[in-house]
Structures are given as structure tokens and as C-alpha cells.
GROMACS .gro file of C-alpha atoms in nm:
model
  272
    1MET     CA    1   3.123  -0.798  -1.932
    2VAL     CA    2   2.840  -0.546  -1.898
    3GLU     CA    3   2.796  -0.270  -2.154
    4ASN     CA    4   2.601   0.050  -2.089
    5GLY     CA    5   2.556  -0.033  -1.724
    6ILE     CA    6   2.452   0.237  -1.478
    7LEU     CA    7   2.589   0.276  -1.125
    8SER     CA    8   2.459   0.504  -0.850
    9PRO     CA    9   2.744   0.535  -0.595
   10MET     CA   10   2.527   0.761  -0.379
   11TYR     CA   11   2.324   0.450  -0.289
   12PHE     CA   12   2.622   0.222  -0.210
   13THR     CA   13   2.614   0.081   0.143
   14SER     CA   14   2.995   0.093   0.157
   15ASP     CA   15   3.162   0.431   0.212
   16GLU     CA   16   3.489   0.282   0.089
   17GLN     CA   17   3.340   0.172  -0.244
   18ARG     CA   18   3.157   0.504  -0.285
   19ALA     CA   19   3.480   0.699  -0.234
   20LEU     CA   20   3.637   0.523  -0.535
   21PHE     CA   21   3.400   0.712  -0.766
   22MET     CA   22   3.428   1.057  -0.611
   23GLY     CA   23   3.582   1.311  -0.851
   24GLN     CA   24   3.600   1.066  -1.143
   25LYS     CA   25   3.543   1.188  -1.500
   26PRO     CA   26   3.444   1.029  -1.833
   27GLY     CA   27   3.733   0.825  -1.968
   28ASN     CA   28   3.862   0.727  -1.622
   29VAL     CA   29   3.878   0.361  -1.517
   30VAL     CA   30   3.771   0.255  -1.167
   31VAL     CA   31   3.836  -0.083  -1.004
   32PHE     CA   32   3.564  -0.161  -0.751
   33ASN     CA   33   3.384  -0.452  -0.586
   34PRO     CA   34   3.012  -0.477  -0.680
   35TYR     CA   35   2.947  -0.731  -0.403
   36ALA     CA   36   3.076  -0.488  -0.140
   37THR     CA   37   2.865  -0.198  -0.273
   38CYS     CA   38   2.539  -0.363  -0.162
   39ASN     CA   39   2.635  -0.616   0.107
   40GLY     CA   40   2.587  -0.893  -0.148
   41ASN     CA   41   2.219  -0.814  -0.214
   42ALA     CA   42   2.119  -1.060  -0.486
   43ALA     CA   43   1.861  -0.832  -0.649
   44GLU     CA   44   2.103  -0.539  -0.675
   45LEU     CA   45   2.389  -0.754  -0.803
   46SER     CA   46   2.158  -0.913  -1.059
   47SER     CA   47   2.060  -0.571  -1.190
   48MET     CA   48   2.412  -0.427  -1.177
   49LEU     CA   49   2.591  -0.716  -1.348
   50ASN     CA   50   2.305  -0.850  -1.560
   51VAL     CA   51   2.326  -1.199  -1.407
   52ASP     CA   52   2.067  -1.435  -1.260
   53LYS     CA   53   1.981  -1.376  -0.894
   54GLU     CA   54   2.058  -1.740  -0.820
   55LYS     CA   55   2.416  -1.690  -0.943
   56ALA     CA   56   2.474  -1.346  -0.796
   57ASP     CA   57   2.652  -1.487  -0.491
   58SER     CA   58   2.928  -1.615  -0.721
   59TYR     CA   59   3.046  -1.263  -0.810
   60LYS     CA   60   3.250  -1.146  -0.513
   61GLY     CA   61   3.562  -1.027  -0.694
   62ASP     CA   62   3.672  -0.687  -0.824
   63PHE     CA   63   3.547  -0.542  -1.150
   64GLN     CA   64   3.697  -0.275  -1.375
   65MET     CA   65   3.467  -0.002  -1.501
   66GLU     CA   66   3.533   0.256  -1.770
   67ILE     CA   67   3.329   0.570  -1.713
   68ARG     CA   68   3.166   0.691  -2.033
   69GLU     CA   69   2.926   0.945  -1.892
   70VAL     CA   70   2.842   1.109  -1.561
   71ILE     CA   71   2.471   1.175  -1.515
   72VAL     CA   72   2.396   1.464  -1.284
   73LEU     CA   73   2.049   1.518  -1.138
   74ARG     CA   74   1.950   1.877  -1.077
   75PRO     CA   75   1.634   2.037  -0.940
   76ALA     CA   76   1.372   2.115  -1.203
   77GLU     CA   77   1.306   2.477  -1.292
   78MET     CA   78   0.987   2.620  -1.150
   79ASN     CA   79   0.824   2.690  -1.485
   80GLN     CA   80   0.497   2.608  -1.663
   81GLU     CA   81   0.636   2.292  -1.823
   82PHE     CA   82   0.726   2.153  -1.481
   83PHE     CA   83   0.387   2.248  -1.331
   84ASP     CA   84   0.202   2.078  -1.619
   85ASN     CA   85   0.417   1.762  -1.601
   86VAL     CA   86   0.355   1.719  -1.230
   87LEU     CA   87  -0.006   1.832  -1.190
   88GLY     CA   88  -0.154   1.822  -1.539
   89LYS     CA   89  -0.243   2.102  -1.776
   90GLU     CA   90  -0.353   2.436  -1.631
   91LYS     CA   91  -0.356   2.321  -1.269
   92ALA     CA   92  -0.108   2.589  -1.163
   93ASP     CA   93   0.047   2.896  -1.328
   94SER     CA   94   0.291   3.005  -1.057
   95GLU     CA   95   0.520   2.856  -0.794
   96GLU     CA   96   0.280   2.965  -0.520
   97ALA     CA   97  -0.016   2.799  -0.694
   98PHE     CA   98   0.196   2.488  -0.757
   99ARG     CA   99   0.295   2.457  -0.392
  100ASN     CA  100  -0.066   2.508  -0.284
  101GLU     CA  101  -0.180   2.227  -0.513
  102ILE     CA  102   0.090   1.992  -0.383
  103SER     CA  103   0.003   2.086  -0.027
  104GLY     CA  104  -0.363   2.004  -0.093
  105VAL     CA  105  -0.274   1.662  -0.234
  106LEU     CA  106  -0.055   1.580   0.066
  107LYS     CA  107  -0.317   1.700   0.315
  108ALA     CA  108  -0.588   1.491   0.152
  109ARG     CA  109  -0.364   1.185   0.165
  110LEU     CA  110  -0.280   1.245   0.530
  111VAL     CA  111  -0.649   1.286   0.614
  112ASN     CA  112  -0.717   0.945   0.461
  113ASP     CA  113  -0.422   0.796   0.650
  114SER     CA  114  -0.546   0.956   0.971
  115THR     CA  115  -0.891   0.804   0.916
  116TYR     CA  116  -0.731   0.464   0.862
  117ARG     CA  117  -0.526   0.508   1.181
  118PHE     CA  118  -0.846   0.590   1.372
  119GLN     CA  119  -1.007   0.271   1.242
  120ILE     CA  120  -0.714   0.063   1.369
  121ASP     CA  121  -0.711   0.228   1.711
  122ALA     CA  122  -1.090   0.226   1.751
  123LYS     CA  123  -1.110  -0.142   1.663
  124ASP     CA  124  -0.837  -0.224   1.915
  125ALA     CA  125  -1.012  -0.019   2.184
  126VAL     CA  126  -1.349  -0.187   2.125
  127LEU     CA  127  -1.207  -0.539   2.126
  128LYS     CA  128  -1.005  -0.464   2.439
  129ALA     CA  129  -1.318  -0.333   2.615
  130ILE     CA  130  -1.515  -0.646   2.523
  131GLY     CA  131  -1.245  -0.883   2.639
  132ASP     CA  132  -1.254  -1.256   2.570
  133LEU     CA  133  -1.568  -1.330   2.371
  134GLN     CA  134  -1.685  -1.688   2.413
  135LEU     CA  135  -1.783  -1.863   2.089
  136PRO     CA  136  -1.947  -2.204   2.026
  137GLU     CA  137  -1.619  -2.353   1.909
  138ASP     CA  138  -1.741  -2.707   1.827
  139ILE     CA  139  -2.025  -2.577   1.610
  140LEU     CA  140  -1.797  -2.328   1.430
  141LYS     CA  141  -1.532  -2.592   1.365
  142ASP     CA  142  -1.793  -2.820   1.210
  143PHE     CA  143  -1.909  -2.524   1.003
  144LEU     CA  144  -1.554  -2.455   0.876
  145ILE     CA  145  -1.511  -2.817   0.767
  146ALA     CA  146  -1.850  -2.823   0.594
  147GLN     CA  147  -1.783  -2.492   0.412
  148SER     CA  148  -1.436  -2.593   0.290
  149GLU     CA  149  -1.511  -2.656  -0.077
  150ASP     CA  150  -1.151  -2.748  -0.158
  151LYS     CA  151  -1.135  -2.978   0.148
  152LYS     CA  152  -0.831  -2.791   0.283
  153ILE     CA  153  -0.991  -2.779   0.628
  154THR     CA  154  -1.019  -3.126   0.781
  155GLU     CA  155  -1.059  -3.287   1.122
  156GLU     CA  156  -0.680  -3.297   1.147
  157ASN     CA  157  -0.612  -2.926   1.093
  158VAL     CA  158  -0.943  -2.764   1.195
  159ASP     CA  159  -0.807  -2.648   1.533
  160GLU     CA  160  -0.525  -2.458   1.362
  161LYS     CA  161  -0.756  -2.311   1.098
  162TYR     CA  162  -1.014  -2.213   1.359
  163ASN     CA  163  -0.753  -2.012   1.550
  164GLU     CA  164  -0.668  -1.833   1.225
  165PHE     CA  165  -1.034  -1.747   1.155
  166LYS     CA  166  -1.135  -1.668   1.514
  167PRO     CA  167  -1.026  -1.300   1.525
  168ALA     CA  168  -1.222  -1.228   1.206
  169MET     CA  169  -1.528  -1.410   1.343
  170ILE     CA  170  -1.519  -1.210   1.664
  171TRP     CA  171  -1.481  -0.882   1.477
  172ASP     CA  172  -1.776  -0.969   1.249
  173ILE     CA  173  -1.998  -1.027   1.553
  174VAL     CA  174  -1.882  -0.706   1.721
  175ARG     CA  175  -1.907  -0.499   1.403
  176ASN     CA  176  -2.260  -0.621   1.329
  177ARG     CA  177  -2.373  -0.544   1.686
  178ILE     CA  178  -2.229  -0.193   1.679
  179SER     CA  179  -2.376  -0.135   1.331
  180ALA     CA  180  -2.718  -0.235   1.463
  181ASP     CA  181  -2.684  -0.011   1.771
  182LEU     CA  182  -2.577   0.289   1.561
  183LYS     CA  183  -2.826   0.204   1.283
  184VAL     CA  184  -2.555   0.176   1.018
  185VAL     CA  185  -2.679   0.020   0.695
  186VAL     CA  186  -2.545   0.008   0.340
  187GLY     CA  187  -2.781   0.103   0.059
  188GLU     CA  188  -2.772  -0.018  -0.302
  189GLU     CA  189  -2.673   0.326  -0.432
  190GLU     CA  190  -2.381   0.339  -0.188
  191LEU     CA  191  -2.260   0.002  -0.314
  192LEU     CA  192  -2.295   0.118  -0.672
  193ASN     CA  193  -2.097   0.434  -0.598
  194ALA     CA  194  -1.820   0.226  -0.441
  195ALA     CA  195  -1.812   0.003  -0.749
  196ARG     CA  196  -1.798   0.313  -0.969
  197GLN     CA  197  -1.491   0.431  -0.779
  198ILE     CA  198  -1.319   0.099  -0.855
  199VAL     CA  199  -1.402   0.144  -1.223
  200TYR     CA  200  -1.268   0.503  -1.219
  201GLN     CA  201  -0.941   0.388  -1.063
  202GLN     CA  202  -0.899   0.102  -1.309
  203MET     CA  203  -0.967   0.326  -1.608
  204MET     CA  204  -0.719   0.587  -1.484
  205GLN     CA  205  -0.453   0.318  -1.453
  206TYR     CA  206  -0.497   0.244  -1.822
  207GLY     CA  207  -0.502   0.611  -1.915
  208ILE     CA  208  -0.874   0.613  -1.998
  209ALA     CA  209  -1.019   0.935  -1.862
  210ASN     CA  210  -1.314   0.999  -2.094
  211LEU     CA  211  -1.538   0.697  -2.039
  212ASP     CA  212  -1.906   0.798  -2.040
  213GLN     CA  213  -2.121   0.753  -1.730
  214ALA     CA  214  -2.339   0.479  -1.881
  215ALA     CA  215  -2.034   0.262  -1.952
  216ILE     CA  216  -1.899   0.320  -1.600
  217ASP     CA  217  -2.234   0.220  -1.451
  218ASN     CA  218  -2.242  -0.099  -1.659
  219TYR     CA  219  -1.892  -0.197  -1.545
  220ALA     CA  220  -1.985  -0.116  -1.184
  221LYS     CA  221  -2.294  -0.336  -1.202
  222GLU     CA  222  -2.086  -0.622  -1.343
  223ILE     CA  223  -1.854  -0.596  -1.042
  224LEU     CA  224  -2.151  -0.625  -0.806
  225LYS     CA  225  -2.281  -0.933  -0.990
  226ASP     CA  226  -1.973  -1.122  -0.875
  227ARG     CA  227  -2.074  -1.264  -0.536
  228ASN     CA  228  -1.728  -1.249  -0.378
  229ALA     CA  229  -1.656  -0.899  -0.508
  230GLY     CA  230  -1.999  -0.782  -0.392
  231VAL     CA  231  -1.947  -0.918  -0.041
  232ARG     CA  232  -1.602  -0.759  -0.012
  233LEU     CA  233  -1.733  -0.426  -0.136
  234HIS     CA  234  -2.026  -0.438   0.107
  235ASP     CA  235  -1.789  -0.512   0.396
  236ASN     CA  236  -1.561  -0.223   0.297
  237VAL     CA  237  -1.846   0.028   0.273
  238LEU     CA  238  -2.003  -0.096   0.597
  239THR     CA  239  -1.670  -0.069   0.779
  240GLN     CA  240  -1.612   0.287   0.656
  241LYS     CA  241  -1.963   0.397   0.755
  242LEU     CA  242  -1.934   0.218   1.088
  243PHE     CA  243  -1.616   0.395   1.193
  244HIS     CA  244  -1.752   0.727   1.072
  245SER     CA  245  -2.052   0.673   1.303
  246VAL     CA  246  -1.826   0.562   1.588
  247LYS     CA  247  -1.618   0.877   1.543
  248GLU     CA  248  -1.934   1.088   1.568
  249ALA     CA  249  -2.055   0.897   1.876
  250VAL     CA  250  -1.742   0.924   2.094
  251SER     CA  251  -1.529   1.201   2.240
  252LEU     CA  252  -1.188   1.220   2.079
  253ASP     CA  253  -0.861   1.329   2.235
  254GLU     CA  254  -0.706   1.484   1.925
  255LYS     CA  255  -0.330   1.519   1.905
  256GLU     CA  256  -0.123   1.696   1.643
  257VAL     CA  257   0.196   1.512   1.544
  258SER     CA  258   0.465   1.551   1.281
  259VAL     CA  259   0.462   1.338   0.967
  260ASP     CA  260   0.756   1.134   1.099
  261GLU     CA  261   0.578   1.071   1.430
  262PHE     CA  262   0.267   0.966   1.240
  263ARG     CA  263   0.462   0.724   1.021
  264ALA     CA  264   0.624   0.580   1.332
  265LEU     CA  265   0.278   0.466   1.449
  266PHE     CA  266   0.245   0.245   1.141
  267ASN     CA  267   0.604   0.123   1.168
  268ALA     CA  268   0.530   0.003   1.521
  269GLU     CA  269   0.219  -0.173   1.390
  270GLU     CA  270   0.421  -0.354   1.122
  271LYS     CA  271   0.676  -0.475   1.378
  272LYS     CA  272   0.393  -0.634   1.581
   0.00000   0.00000   0.00000
């Protein structure tokens, strides 16, 4: 028995099961099959019936549900309360201003996504132009074994591990060469600014928006003291600057696409 459970028939995968709830009112009793509503998805059954995921497959029979309340979602009113809840206080005072703010947020996000898409395509184009780069495999394999502090890379599995690391090694060589040709370097202040951005994001996640600059700088410097974090941050900043320089150095064939067409590019990438 489940008390105070919530069902969302609009998300059922079965039209037949969804139809059982159409037109029902509080006080009515509906007999339905939870298993059929979600094709037996363990996570959904676990949430719906309040049972362990491991046991969800055992519940394939019909259940009886008494409807106590029907929750109806409706569009919010375009008023100041709604504007403040979505954007923050005093960001918009009219529907036109609200839509402009939302449009700006979406455009900024799409610009970032477009930049990321360029990085993927530019990297692929460069590596394709270079072709098969020959590396001193025996030396690099010995290096991988020697650098494996946890001894997870051994003589027995070094060939497999080398093939996993090889694409990254090749890209490091190519990236460093292009950076040298385009005179791309990362300064200390740029690294510090990148670390500050990480601090800003972390503080915002915890709802801390009024941290003074000195405290932010101290946290940022602590991040850079960590060798692994510092290396990752340097690589990220270098990569961003590199592709910005590449973009300035080449001729682009720009193409305007719809949001759905743009998303399809990433979907194709994921399938690969």
C-alpha cells in the first residue's frame, strides 16, 4: 500500500493506461497496471510504489488507486512576482522586459555552445589534416609504466593503456605546436581569474553572493596551490585561448541553423 502517492499519467508510455485516468475526479477509484505505465522501468516503479529498485520487477500486477486530489498545472501570470521569481529582484518590470532578459540568457548560452562546437570541429579538422602522427611507442610505454604510481599499468596491460592514452598524447603535441606558432601563452593573472570564476560558481551554488574580493582571491590561490587542479586549470585556459586564436587565424564558413538542428550535431557526436 502506498499513501499520498503522486501519478503523472501524461508521462505514461502506455496510451491504454493513460486513458484509464482521463476524466476521473477526486473520490473515483481506478484500477491500473504500474508496470505497464513505464515499460517496467525499475527507477520509475521504485518511485511510484515506494519499493526497492531490485524488487521492482516483482510488481507486474494491477493496483487500485483512490484519487484524492487532481493537481492541475497552469501557466504563470505575467506579473512582477513571476518576473522576480525567475530572474531575481528588479530585473524586469514588464512582459517585454522579461522576454528580453530571457532571450539574452538563451543567446549567451547558445554562444557558449557554439564556441564549444567550434572547438570540437576545429580539433577534428586539425587532426585529420595532420594524419597519422608517428610516436616513439616503446619509450612512451616505458614512461607510462614508470609514472604509474598505483602500479595499475604493467608490462601485461601497457599496450591497452597506451592505446587509451595515445589520442591525448597526440593532441598535446599538436596543441603545443599550434600554441607556439600562434604565440598563445597563459599568464598568472589569467589563471587566477579562471580560479576566481570557479570560486564564484561554488559560492553561488551555496547561496553565498556577498563574499568580499579578498576572500575570493584567497580561495582562488588555494585552488592553484593544488598541483593537479592547477594543471587542469592551465590546460582549460590554454585550450580556450588556443581556439580563440585559431578562430581569428582562419576563414570561417558560417551557417545559421535552428536550435533543433544545432542540438542534432551534439546528438550525432554522442552516438559516435
